[in-house]
């Protein structure tokens, strides 16, 4: 084994245990021990620059008790090493900030403002302005300046109703009153429509390596085997859900049919002897407060079950505050993430298999009925609804429908 191989073997054993300074000192010591040509041999064996080994030799030979070449706690001399770009050019950070800042600073006509602000595009824009900077350095500078990759956040709910907070307090007070008496309080809504077929579904799930689920390249409705609308009823106190998977339109008849199925299949067993029901609903859609058919169908439901149905609607622009959204629908979406919804049977099974560590259980069923859209309710029909309007926003948000 020649000298270079010996040095290489020794270096491989210790290199991960050393810092920059100790490596160059060790290399310099080996080079001195080898004598003439030692620097070249050590450099080729370790791939360290000859200049680095020479600096190590200088440090090693100049260290004495009265003249330490380098403090033991330091790796480099004070001020040593390559200077940071931002230190060399004070305008670098300012120019980068003007490119990234979404407000009025910088050039409002810059094309960069209307493209994805990736680090590579930012680096290219900086280089075009005379700065020599890589995309890696741009990423580092952005981090220093407290920038981070962020997605848009849904926070703008539109114009806020002046009684929005008061309505939330009213809903809470009604819920507390019902629950104190052991009466059911449910949240209802329709989940977004889903295409049936081998379509991409967001999310990931474990599969055998290099065997991803193959789905259609295009999500054209014409390629689907139909659409389904899951309509849910979520029992807030029991943490249980019921979902009707409809194959036709999302109408008020479909919504109340789901409520009726929940009561027949789950509610009447959970609340034996209950004569009242509180329903939380959004302000629009098939269960909207302006929807006459919704109230007519609730009258039929009340008459059939003997329940006195109280409805409290959420104010405009606050549908995402409805508990069914994040306690039931969000969990269903997590359960089927990364899975193509190839058939109605699979959709019903995936919904019914949804559970959480907090105890959520869900039952699901297919609703094969065809619900007709565009049904008009006459004044005569509507006036037959036995509706009692509450003193607070009874004309729109809060009312009770009693059995006829």
mmCIF file of C-alpha atoms in Angstrom:
data_model
loop_
_atom_site.group_PDB
_atom_site.id
_atom_site.type_symbol
_atom_site.label_atom_id
_atom_site.label_comp_id
_atom_site.label_asym_id
_atom_site.label_seq_id
_atom_site.Cartn_x
_atom_site.Cartn_y
_atom_site.Cartn_z
ATOM 1 C CA UNK A 1 0.000 0.000 0.000
ATOM 2 C CA UNK A 2 1.575 3.325 -1.086
ATOM 3 C CA UNK A 3 1.642 6.548 0.911
ATOM 4 C CA UNK A 4 -1.348 8.089 -0.847
ATOM 5 C CA UNK A 5 -3.559 5.077 -0.108
ATOM 6 C CA UNK A 6 -2.509 5.134 3.557
ATOM 7 C CA UNK A 7 -3.343 8.842 3.847
ATOM 8 C CA UNK A 8 -6.693 8.329 2.088
ATOM 9 C CA UNK A 9 -7.643 5.468 4.432
ATOM 10 C CA UNK A 10 -6.708 7.482 7.517
ATOM 11 C CA UNK A 11 -8.656 10.503 6.245
ATOM 12 C CA UNK A 12 -11.809 8.460 5.557
ATOM 13 C CA UNK A 13 -11.783 7.264 9.161
ATOM 14 C CA UNK A 14 -11.535 10.694 10.785
ATOM 15 C CA UNK A 15 -13.011 13.249 8.351
ATOM 16 C CA UNK A 16 -16.562 13.109 9.713
ATOM 17 C CA UNK A 17 -15.298 13.740 13.240
ATOM 18 C CA UNK A 18 -13.413 16.924 12.374
ATOM 19 C CA UNK A 19 -14.299 20.500 11.611
ATOM 20 C CA UNK A 20 -12.749 22.684 8.943
ATOM 21 C CA UNK A 21 -9.827 23.757 11.116
ATOM 22 C CA UNK A 22 -8.929 20.360 12.556
ATOM 23 C CA UNK A 23 -8.972 18.789 9.056
ATOM 24 C CA UNK A 24 -6.482 21.266 7.641
ATOM 25 C CA UNK A 25 -4.246 20.991 10.737
ATOM 26 C CA UNK A 26 -4.286 17.176 10.450
ATOM 27 C CA UNK A 27 -3.531 17.352 6.713
ATOM 28 C CA UNK A 28 -0.684 19.801 7.321
ATOM 29 C CA UNK A 29 0.775 17.531 10.021
ATOM 30 C CA UNK A 30 0.707 14.524 7.641
ATOM 31 C CA UNK A 31 2.300 16.590 4.871
ATOM 32 C CA UNK A 32 5.131 17.708 7.195
ATOM 33 C CA UNK A 33 5.684 14.091 8.321
ATOM 34 C CA UNK A 34 5.969 12.927 4.700
ATOM 35 C CA UNK A 35 8.596 15.528 3.904
ATOM 36 C CA UNK A 36 9.274 16.691 0.327
ATOM 37 C CA UNK A 37 6.167 16.320 -1.851
ATOM 38 C CA UNK A 38 3.989 15.699 1.190
ATOM 39 C CA UNK A 39 1.541 18.500 0.359
ATOM 40 C CA UNK A 40 0.861 17.030 -3.095
ATOM 41 C CA UNK A 41 0.393 13.494 -1.754
ATOM 42 C CA UNK A 42 -2.025 14.635 0.981
ATOM 43 C CA UNK A 43 -3.934 16.880 -1.424
ATOM 44 C CA UNK A 44 -4.480 14.073 -3.947
ATOM 45 C CA UNK A 45 -5.458 11.618 -1.212
ATOM 46 C CA UNK A 46 -7.955 13.908 0.555
ATOM 47 C CA UNK A 47 -9.020 16.172 -2.361
ATOM 48 C CA UNK A 48 -8.191 19.157 -0.158
ATOM 49 C CA UNK A 49 -6.698 22.167 -1.918
ATOM 50 C CA UNK A 50 -2.940 22.560 -1.634
ATOM 51 C CA UNK A 51 -3.511 26.140 -0.503
ATOM 52 C CA UNK A 52 -5.650 24.898 2.395
ATOM 53 C CA UNK A 53 -2.924 22.476 3.492
ATOM 54 C CA UNK A 54 -0.346 25.266 3.175
ATOM 55 C CA UNK A 55 -2.451 27.489 5.445
ATOM 56 C CA UNK A 56 -2.619 24.600 7.922
ATOM 57 C CA UNK A 57 1.165 24.238 7.857
ATOM 58 C CA UNK A 58 1.597 27.939 8.463
ATOM 59 C CA UNK A 59 -0.800 27.804 11.410
ATOM 60 C CA UNK A 60 0.830 24.664 12.812
ATOM 61 C CA UNK A 61 4.381 25.975 12.562
ATOM 62 C CA UNK A 62 3.551 29.396 13.987
ATOM 63 C CA UNK A 63 1.717 28.202 17.095
ATOM 64 C CA UNK A 64 3.628 28.797 20.306
ATOM 65 C CA UNK A 65 2.571 29.466 23.875
ATOM 66 C CA UNK A 66 3.256 33.159 23.408
ATOM 67 C CA UNK A 67 1.913 33.343 19.853
ATOM 68 C CA UNK A 68 -1.206 31.189 19.256
ATOM 69 C CA UNK A 69 -1.954 31.466 15.566
ATOM 70 C CA UNK A 70 -5.657 30.834 16.149
ATOM 71 C CA UNK A 71 -7.850 30.752 19.215
ATOM 72 C CA UNK A 72 -8.735 27.170 20.097
ATOM 73 C CA UNK A 73 -12.439 27.924 20.049
ATOM 74 C CA UNK A 74 -12.327 29.426 16.546
ATOM 75 C CA UNK A 75 -12.249 27.651 13.190
ATOM 76 C CA UNK A 76 -11.237 30.698 11.147
ATOM 77 C CA UNK A 77 -9.493 33.927 11.952
ATOM 78 C CA UNK A 78 -11.716 36.885 12.673
ATOM 79 C CA UNK A 79 -12.915 38.240 9.367
ATOM 80 C CA UNK A 80 -11.757 35.131 7.538
ATOM 81 C CA UNK A 81 -13.763 33.322 4.875
ATOM 82 C CA UNK A 82 -15.744 34.558 1.922
ATOM 83 C CA UNK A 83 -17.802 37.681 2.558
ATOM 84 C CA UNK A 84 -21.565 37.409 2.234
ATOM 85 C CA UNK A 85 -23.064 38.889 -0.908
ATOM 86 C CA UNK A 86 -25.409 41.078 1.110
ATOM 87 C CA UNK A 87 -22.394 42.483 2.977
ATOM 88 C CA UNK A 88 -20.539 43.193 -0.257
ATOM 89 C CA UNK A 89 -23.533 44.880 -1.891
ATOM 90 C CA UNK A 90 -25.906 46.717 0.438
ATOM 91 C CA UNK A 91 -28.436 47.205 -2.379
ATOM 92 C CA UNK A 92 -28.978 43.473 -2.887
ATOM 93 C CA UNK A 93 -31.579 42.950 -0.159
ATOM 94 C CA UNK A 94 -33.370 46.177 -1.006
ATOM 95 C CA UNK A 95 -33.708 45.217 -4.671
ATOM 96 C CA UNK A 96 -34.909 41.708 -3.833
ATOM 97 C CA UNK A 97 -37.506 43.091 -1.423
ATOM 98 C CA UNK A 98 -38.809 45.458 -4.083
ATOM 99 C CA UNK A 99 -39.332 42.502 -6.438
ATOM 100 C CA UNK A 100 -41.089 40.264 -3.927
ATOM 101 C CA UNK A 101 -43.174 42.763 -1.978
ATOM 102 C CA UNK A 102 -46.764 42.535 -3.249
ATOM 103 C CA UNK A 103 -47.628 46.162 -2.546
ATOM 104 C CA UNK A 104 -46.535 49.369 -4.288
ATOM 105 C CA UNK A 105 -42.762 49.168 -3.955
ATOM 106 C CA UNK A 106 -40.694 48.280 -6.998
ATOM 107 C CA UNK A 107 -41.682 48.529 -10.613
ATOM 108 C CA UNK A 108 -45.486 48.123 -10.990
ATOM 109 C CA UNK A 109 -45.000 47.183 -14.632
ATOM 110 C CA UNK A 110 -42.558 44.355 -13.849
ATOM 111 C CA UNK A 111 -43.631 41.131 -15.557
ATOM 112 C CA UNK A 112 -42.430 39.300 -12.479
ATOM 113 C CA UNK A 113 -45.434 40.633 -10.592
ATOM 114 C CA UNK A 114 -47.711 38.659 -12.893
ATOM 115 C CA UNK A 115 -45.820 35.361 -12.832
ATOM 116 C CA UNK A 116 -44.912 32.776 -10.208
ATOM 117 C CA UNK A 117 -42.220 34.327 -8.033
ATOM 118 C CA UNK A 118 -39.930 31.288 -7.937
ATOM 119 C CA UNK A 119 -36.368 31.641 -6.673
ATOM 120 C CA UNK A 120 -35.013 30.987 -10.176
ATOM 121 C CA UNK A 121 -37.153 33.748 -11.712
ATOM 122 C CA UNK A 122 -36.176 36.114 -8.912
ATOM 123 C CA UNK A 123 -32.488 35.279 -9.433
ATOM 124 C CA UNK A 124 -32.854 35.901 -13.180
ATOM 125 C CA UNK A 125 -34.551 39.251 -12.520
ATOM 126 C CA UNK A 126 -31.765 40.209 -10.090
ATOM 127 C CA UNK A 127 -29.062 39.244 -12.597
ATOM 128 C CA UNK A 128 -30.807 41.345 -15.250
ATOM 129 C CA UNK A 129 -30.433 44.300 -12.890
ATOM 130 C CA UNK A 130 -26.681 43.725 -12.559
ATOM 131 C CA UNK A 131 -26.500 41.548 -9.438
ATOM 132 C CA UNK A 132 -24.614 38.266 -9.475
ATOM 133 C CA UNK A 133 -26.747 35.950 -7.377
ATOM 134 C CA UNK A 134 -27.910 32.315 -7.624
ATOM 135 C CA UNK A 135 -31.393 30.947 -6.924
ATOM 136 C CA UNK A 136 -29.973 29.197 -3.833
ATOM 137 C CA UNK A 137 -28.754 32.520 -2.453
ATOM 138 C CA UNK A 138 -32.117 34.129 -3.254
ATOM 139 C CA UNK A 139 -33.862 31.427 -1.194
ATOM 140 C CA UNK A 140 -31.479 32.113 1.701
ATOM 141 C CA UNK A 141 -32.039 35.869 1.498
ATOM 142 C CA UNK A 142 -35.824 35.430 1.385
ATOM 143 C CA UNK A 143 -35.656 33.314 4.523
ATOM 144 C CA UNK A 144 -33.559 35.981 6.261
ATOM 145 C CA UNK A 145 -36.137 38.610 5.276
ATOM 146 C CA UNK A 146 -39.002 36.538 6.805
ATOM 147 C CA UNK A 147 -40.524 35.467 3.496
ATOM 148 C CA UNK A 148 -41.878 31.938 3.144
ATOM 149 C CA UNK A 149 -43.837 29.873 0.635
ATOM 150 C CA UNK A 150 -47.527 30.344 1.366
ATOM 151 C CA UNK A 151 -50.783 29.455 -0.328
ATOM 152 C CA UNK A 152 -53.728 31.850 -0.480
ATOM 153 C CA UNK A 153 -55.974 31.654 2.562
ATOM 154 C CA UNK A 154 -59.753 31.755 2.353
ATOM 155 C CA UNK A 155 -60.631 34.523 4.821
ATOM 156 C CA UNK A 156 -62.699 37.062 2.868
ATOM 157 C CA UNK A 157 -66.317 36.126 3.515
ATOM 158 C CA UNK A 158 -67.818 39.058 1.678
ATOM 159 C CA UNK A 159 -69.806 41.835 3.267
ATOM 160 C CA UNK A 160 -70.548 41.053 6.904
ATOM 161 C CA UNK A 161 -74.124 41.322 8.170
ATOM 162 C CA UNK A 162 -74.401 43.705 11.158
ATOM 163 C CA UNK A 163 -76.209 40.999 13.193
ATOM 164 C CA UNK A 164 -73.753 38.249 12.297
ATOM 165 C CA UNK A 165 -72.223 37.885 15.776
ATOM 166 C CA UNK A 166 -75.623 38.264 17.438
ATOM 167 C CA UNK A 167 -76.963 35.401 15.305
ATOM 168 C CA UNK A 168 -74.046 33.186 16.348
ATOM 169 C CA UNK A 169 -74.836 33.931 19.991
ATOM 170 C CA UNK A 170 -78.500 33.138 19.336
ATOM 171 C CA UNK A 171 -77.608 29.809 17.698
ATOM 172 C CA UNK A 172 -75.401 28.944 20.664
ATOM 173 C CA UNK A 173 -78.115 29.810 23.185
ATOM 174 C CA UNK A 174 -80.709 27.730 21.312
ATOM 175 C CA UNK A 175 -78.288 24.794 21.073
ATOM 176 C CA UNK A 176 -77.482 24.950 24.779
ATOM 177 C CA UNK A 177 -81.190 24.990 25.653
ATOM 178 C CA UNK A 178 -81.974 21.966 23.490
ATOM 179 C CA UNK A 179 -78.966 19.958 24.643
ATOM 180 C CA UNK A 180 -79.714 20.703 28.302
ATOM 181 C CA UNK A 181 -83.119 19.050 27.781
ATOM 182 C CA UNK A 182 -81.515 16.072 26.010
ATOM 183 C CA UNK A 183 -83.026 17.061 22.654
ATOM 184 C CA UNK A 184 -81.290 16.509 19.292
ATOM 185 C CA UNK A 185 -79.250 19.303 17.676
ATOM 186 C CA UNK A 186 -78.061 18.591 14.130
ATOM 187 C CA UNK A 187 -76.108 20.404 11.457
ATOM 188 C CA UNK A 188 -77.135 19.834 7.829
ATOM 189 C CA UNK A 189 -75.610 20.646 4.452
ATOM 190 C CA UNK A 190 -74.740 19.232 1.031
ATOM 191 C CA UNK A 191 -71.141 18.313 0.245
ATOM 192 C CA UNK A 192 -69.810 19.298 -3.161
ATOM 193 C CA UNK A 193 -70.816 17.149 -6.117
ATOM 194 C CA UNK A 194 -68.387 14.379 -7.066
ATOM 195 C CA UNK A 195 -67.738 12.853 -10.487
ATOM 196 C CA UNK A 196 -68.022 9.067 -10.545
ATOM 197 C CA UNK A 197 -65.163 7.364 -12.389
ATOM 198 C CA UNK A 198 -61.397 6.964 -12.490
ATOM 199 C CA UNK A 199 -60.604 10.603 -11.854
ATOM 200 C CA UNK A 200 -57.773 12.221 -9.903
ATOM 201 C CA UNK A 201 -58.627 12.712 -6.236
ATOM 202 C CA UNK A 202 -56.355 15.004 -4.237
ATOM 203 C CA UNK A 203 -54.129 13.509 -1.562
ATOM 204 C CA UNK A 204 -51.902 10.441 -1.270
ATOM 205 C CA UNK A 205 -52.188 6.923 0.075
ATOM 206 C CA UNK A 206 -49.746 4.037 0.390
ATOM 207 C CA UNK A 207 -49.383 1.777 -2.654
ATOM 208 C CA UNK A 208 -46.730 -0.787 -3.671
ATOM 209 C CA UNK A 209 -43.597 1.027 -4.796
ATOM 210 C CA UNK A 210 -43.763 2.371 -8.380
ATOM 211 C CA UNK A 211 -47.412 1.276 -8.648
ATOM 212 C CA UNK A 212 -49.541 4.414 -8.359
ATOM 213 C CA UNK A 213 -53.265 4.249 -9.005
ATOM 214 C CA UNK A 214 -53.833 5.016 -12.687
ATOM 215 C CA UNK A 215 -56.583 7.555 -13.402
ATOM 216 C CA UNK A 216 -57.867 9.557 -16.366
ATOM 217 C CA UNK A 217 -55.670 12.364 -17.630
ATOM 218 C CA UNK A 218 -58.696 14.647 -18.066
ATOM 219 C CA UNK A 219 -61.533 15.315 -15.621
ATOM 220 C CA UNK A 220 -64.170 15.933 -18.275
ATOM 221 C CA UNK A 221 -67.752 15.338 -17.019
ATOM 222 C CA UNK A 222 -68.460 13.542 -20.297
ATOM 223 C CA UNK A 223 -66.050 10.786 -19.181
ATOM 224 C CA UNK A 224 -67.862 10.285 -15.859
ATOM 225 C CA UNK A 225 -70.357 7.586 -14.943
ATOM 226 C CA UNK A 226 -72.596 10.268 -13.486
ATOM 227 C CA UNK A 227 -72.407 12.624 -10.506
ATOM 228 C CA UNK A 228 -73.365 12.187 -6.879
ATOM 229 C CA UNK A 229 -74.307 14.699 -4.194
ATOM 230 C CA UNK A 230 -73.647 13.631 -0.586
ATOM 231 C CA UNK A 231 -76.080 15.379 1.779
ATOM 232 C CA UNK A 232 -75.239 15.054 5.462
ATOM 233 C CA UNK A 233 -76.838 15.294 8.884
ATOM 234 C CA UNK A 234 -74.349 15.672 11.723
ATOM 235 C CA UNK A 235 -75.427 15.085 15.330
ATOM 236 C CA UNK A 236 -73.340 17.590 17.277
ATOM 237 C CA UNK A 237 -73.722 16.038 20.738
ATOM 238 C CA UNK A 238 -73.376 12.381 19.683
ATOM 239 C CA UNK A 239 -70.587 13.043 17.117
ATOM 240 C CA UNK A 240 -72.397 10.843 14.597
ATOM 241 C CA UNK A 241 -73.168 11.476 10.967
ATOM 242 C CA UNK A 242 -75.689 10.291 8.406
ATOM 243 C CA UNK A 243 -75.064 10.829 4.681
ATOM 244 C CA UNK A 244 -77.482 10.275 1.817
ATOM 245 C CA UNK A 245 -75.656 9.857 -1.489
ATOM 246 C CA UNK A 246 -78.003 11.280 -4.099
ATOM 247 C CA UNK A 247 -77.747 10.631 -7.834
ATOM 248 C CA UNK A 248 -79.990 13.501 -8.985
ATOM 249 C CA UNK A 249 -80.432 17.175 -8.154
ATOM 250 C CA UNK A 250 -79.694 18.769 -4.772
ATOM 251 C CA UNK A 251 -83.203 19.976 -3.986
ATOM 252 C CA UNK A 252 -85.115 20.779 -0.811
ATOM 253 C CA UNK A 253 -86.975 17.485 -1.191
ATOM 254 C CA UNK A 254 -83.626 15.656 -1.224
ATOM 255 C CA UNK A 255 -82.406 17.642 1.815
ATOM 256 C CA UNK A 256 -85.492 16.919 3.935
ATOM 257 C CA UNK A 257 -85.566 13.293 2.734
ATOM 258 C CA UNK A 258 -82.036 12.947 4.170
ATOM 259 C CA UNK A 259 -83.211 14.475 7.451
ATOM 260 C CA UNK A 260 -86.128 12.029 7.495
ATOM 261 C CA UNK A 261 -83.817 9.054 6.825
ATOM 262 C CA UNK A 262 -81.501 10.179 9.636
ATOM 263 C CA UNK A 263 -84.421 10.323 12.080
ATOM 264 C CA UNK A 264 -85.730 6.912 11.027
ATOM 265 C CA UNK A 265 -82.344 5.157 10.971
ATOM 266 C CA UNK A 266 -80.510 6.892 13.833
ATOM 267 C CA UNK A 267 -82.249 9.798 15.524
ATOM 268 C CA UNK A 268 -85.337 8.101 16.945
ATOM 269 C CA UNK A 269 -83.166 5.456 18.649
ATOM 270 C CA UNK A 270 -80.712 8.024 20.057
ATOM 271 C CA UNK A 271 -83.488 10.334 21.302
ATOM 272 C CA UNK A 272 -86.493 8.184 22.245
ATOM 273 C CA UNK A 273 -89.453 10.290 23.236
ATOM 274 C CA UNK A 274 -88.028 13.530 21.795
ATOM 275 C CA UNK A 275 -90.660 15.937 20.499
ATOM 276 C CA UNK A 276 -88.383 18.747 19.340
ATOM 277 C CA UNK A 277 -85.443 19.019 16.952
ATOM 278 C CA UNK A 278 -83.003 21.899 16.324
ATOM 279 C CA UNK A 279 -81.448 22.176 12.860
ATOM 280 C CA UNK A 280 -78.415 24.333 11.970
ATOM 281 C CA UNK A 281 -78.422 25.182 8.260
ATOM 282 C CA UNK A 282 -76.666 27.511 5.825
ATOM 283 C CA UNK A 283 -78.469 30.563 4.525
ATOM 284 C CA UNK A 284 -78.688 29.411 0.896
ATOM 285 C CA UNK A 285 -79.037 26.378 -1.350
ATOM 286 C CA UNK A 286 -81.543 23.589 -0.947
ATOM 287 C CA UNK A 287 -81.879 24.404 2.762
ATOM 288 C CA UNK A 288 -81.771 28.192 2.398
ATOM 289 C CA UNK A 289 -83.879 30.545 4.497
ATOM 290 C CA UNK A 290 -85.541 32.024 1.367
ATOM 291 C CA UNK A 291 -86.415 28.607 -0.041
ATOM 292 C CA UNK A 292 -90.178 28.057 0.245
ATOM 293 C CA UNK A 293 -89.970 24.378 -0.742
ATOM 294 C CA UNK A 294 -87.558 23.753 2.167
ATOM 295 C CA UNK A 295 -90.202 24.951 4.639
ATOM 296 C CA UNK A 296 -93.034 23.049 2.913
ATOM 297 C CA UNK A 297 -91.021 19.809 3.041
ATOM 298 C CA UNK A 298 -90.129 20.442 6.694
ATOM 299 C CA UNK A 299 -93.862 20.760 7.406
ATOM 300 C CA UNK A 300 -94.396 17.297 5.897
ATOM 301 C CA UNK A 301 -91.488 15.945 7.943
ATOM 302 C CA UNK A 302 -92.870 17.484 11.150
ATOM 303 C CA UNK A 303 -96.325 16.055 10.471
ATOM 304 C CA UNK A 304 -94.989 12.561 9.735
ATOM 305 C CA UNK A 305 -92.626 12.365 12.738
ATOM 306 C CA UNK A 306 -94.559 14.484 15.233
ATOM 307 C CA UNK A 307 -91.432 16.588 15.789
ATOM 308 C CA UNK A 308 -91.455 20.332 16.322
ATOM 309 C CA UNK A 309 -88.600 21.473 14.058
ATOM 310 C CA UNK A 310 -86.661 24.629 14.946
ATOM 311 C CA UNK A 311 -84.287 25.950 12.284
ATOM 312 C CA UNK A 312 -81.455 28.446 12.821
ATOM 313 C CA UNK A 313 -79.660 29.615 9.675
ATOM 314 C CA UNK A 314 -76.098 30.887 9.540
ATOM 315 C CA UNK A 315 -75.715 34.504 8.364
ATOM 316 C CA UNK A 316 -74.590 35.193 4.773
ATOM 317 C CA UNK A 317 -70.950 34.401 4.045
ATOM 318 C CA UNK A 318 -70.407 32.150 7.083
ATOM 319 C CA UNK A 319 -71.251 28.699 5.719
ATOM 320 C CA UNK A 320 -67.768 27.386 6.586
ATOM 321 C CA UNK A 321 -68.590 27.928 10.262
ATOM 322 C CA UNK A 322 -71.236 25.214 10.059
ATOM 323 C CA UNK A 323 -69.966 22.324 12.193
ATOM 324 C CA UNK A 324 -70.806 19.697 9.579
ATOM 325 C CA UNK A 325 -68.175 21.209 7.288
ATOM 326 C CA UNK A 326 -65.125 20.506 9.455
ATOM 327 C CA UNK A 327 -66.424 17.744 11.738
ATOM 328 C CA UNK A 328 -67.942 15.512 9.058
ATOM 329 C CA UNK A 329 -67.243 16.574 5.462
ATOM 330 C CA UNK A 330 -63.563 17.342 6.083
ATOM 331 C CA UNK A 331 -63.093 13.889 7.634
ATOM 332 C CA UNK A 332 -64.809 12.193 4.685
ATOM 333 C CA UNK A 333 -62.442 14.000 2.283
ATOM 334 C CA UNK A 334 -59.451 12.825 4.328
ATOM 335 C CA UNK A 335 -60.721 9.248 4.322
ATOM 336 C CA UNK A 336 -60.959 9.026 0.528
ATOM 337 C CA UNK A 337 -57.904 11.133 -0.334
ATOM 338 C CA UNK A 338 -55.864 9.700 -3.177
ATOM 339 C CA UNK A 339 -58.645 7.248 -4.085
ATOM 340 C CA UNK A 340 -60.495 7.494 -7.403
ATOM 341 C CA UNK A 341 -64.250 7.373 -6.795
ATOM 342 C CA UNK A 342 -64.889 4.714 -9.418
ATOM 343 C CA UNK A 343 -68.466 3.804 -8.490
ATOM 344 C CA UNK A 344 -71.373 4.905 -6.330
ATOM 345 C CA UNK A 345 -70.898 1.781 -4.199
ATOM 346 C CA UNK A 346 -67.275 2.758 -3.477
ATOM 347 C CA UNK A 347 -68.344 6.287 -2.534
ATOM 348 C CA UNK A 348 -70.994 5.001 -0.115
ATOM 349 C CA UNK A 349 -68.490 2.542 1.407
ATOM 350 C CA UNK A 350 -65.765 5.154 1.864
ATOM 351 C CA UNK A 351 -68.181 7.587 3.520
ATOM 352 C CA UNK A 352 -69.498 4.868 5.830
ATOM 353 C CA UNK A 353 -65.960 3.843 6.812
ATOM 354 C CA UNK A 354 -65.048 7.347 7.999
ATOM 355 C CA UNK A 355 -63.982 7.524 11.651
ATOM 356 C CA UNK A 356 -61.780 9.765 13.806
ATOM 357 C CA UNK A 357 -59.842 9.355 17.047
ATOM 358 C CA UNK A 358 -62.406 11.632 18.707
ATOM 359 C CA UNK A 359 -65.145 9.046 18.145
ATOM 360 C CA UNK A 360 -66.849 10.112 14.918
ATOM 361 C CA UNK A 361 -68.893 7.389 13.244
ATOM 362 C CA UNK A 362 -70.801 7.725 9.982
ATOM 363 C CA UNK A 363 -73.571 5.807 8.269
ATOM 364 C CA UNK A 364 -74.186 6.248 4.556
ATOM 365 C CA UNK A 365 -76.787 5.076 2.087
ATOM 366 C CA UNK A 366 -77.603 5.514 -1.576
ATOM 367 C CA UNK A 367 -80.685 7.581 -2.368
ATOM 368 C CA UNK A 368 -81.816 6.324 -5.791
ATOM 369 C CA UNK A 369 -84.765 8.712 -6.112
ATOM 370 C CA UNK A 370 -84.943 11.240 -8.938
ATOM 371 C CA UNK A 371 -85.697 14.674 -7.466
ATOM 372 C CA UNK A 372 -87.240 17.238 -9.771
ATOM 373 C CA UNK A 373 -85.761 20.711 -9.839
ATOM 374 C CA UNK A 374 -87.539 24.038 -10.262
ATOM 375 C CA UNK A 375 -90.653 23.174 -8.231
ATOM 376 C CA UNK A 376 -92.665 26.304 -7.456
ATOM 377 C CA UNK A 377 -94.585 26.690 -4.200
ATOM 378 C CA UNK A 378 -97.811 28.682 -4.420
ATOM 379 C CA UNK A 379 -98.869 31.224 -1.822
ATOM 380 C CA UNK A 380 -101.691 28.901 -0.790
ATOM 381 C CA UNK A 381 -99.291 26.005 -0.142
ATOM 382 C CA UNK A 382 -96.862 28.208 1.707
ATOM 383 C CA UNK A 383 -99.531 29.761 3.909
ATOM 384 C CA UNK A 384 -100.491 26.277 5.097
ATOM 385 C CA UNK A 385 -97.081 25.847 6.744
ATOM 386 C CA UNK A 386 -97.533 26.024 10.513
ATOM 387 C CA UNK A 387 -94.538 28.300 11.100
ATOM 388 C CA UNK A 388 -93.773 30.242 14.245
ATOM 389 C CA UNK A 389 -91.217 32.988 13.691
ATOM 390 C CA UNK A 390 -88.834 33.859 16.508
ATOM 391 C CA UNK A 391 -88.571 37.382 17.903
ATOM 392 C CA UNK A 392 -84.951 37.669 16.709
ATOM 393 C CA UNK A 393 -84.674 37.538 12.901
ATOM 394 C CA UNK A 394 -87.766 35.380 12.700
ATOM 395 C CA UNK A 395 -88.576 36.711 9.240
ATOM 396 C CA UNK A 396 -85.483 35.016 7.813
ATOM 397 C CA UNK A 397 -83.069 33.111 10.024
ATOM 398 C CA UNK A 398 -84.929 31.661 13.021
ATOM 399 C CA UNK A 399 -88.275 29.878 13.004
ATOM 400 C CA UNK A 400 -90.095 26.785 14.290
ATOM 401 C CA UNK A 401 -92.340 24.547 12.190
ATOM 402 C CA UNK A 402 -94.892 22.621 14.211
ATOM 403 C CA UNK A 403 -96.845 19.536 13.220
ATOM 404 C CA UNK A 404 -100.184 20.503 11.664
#
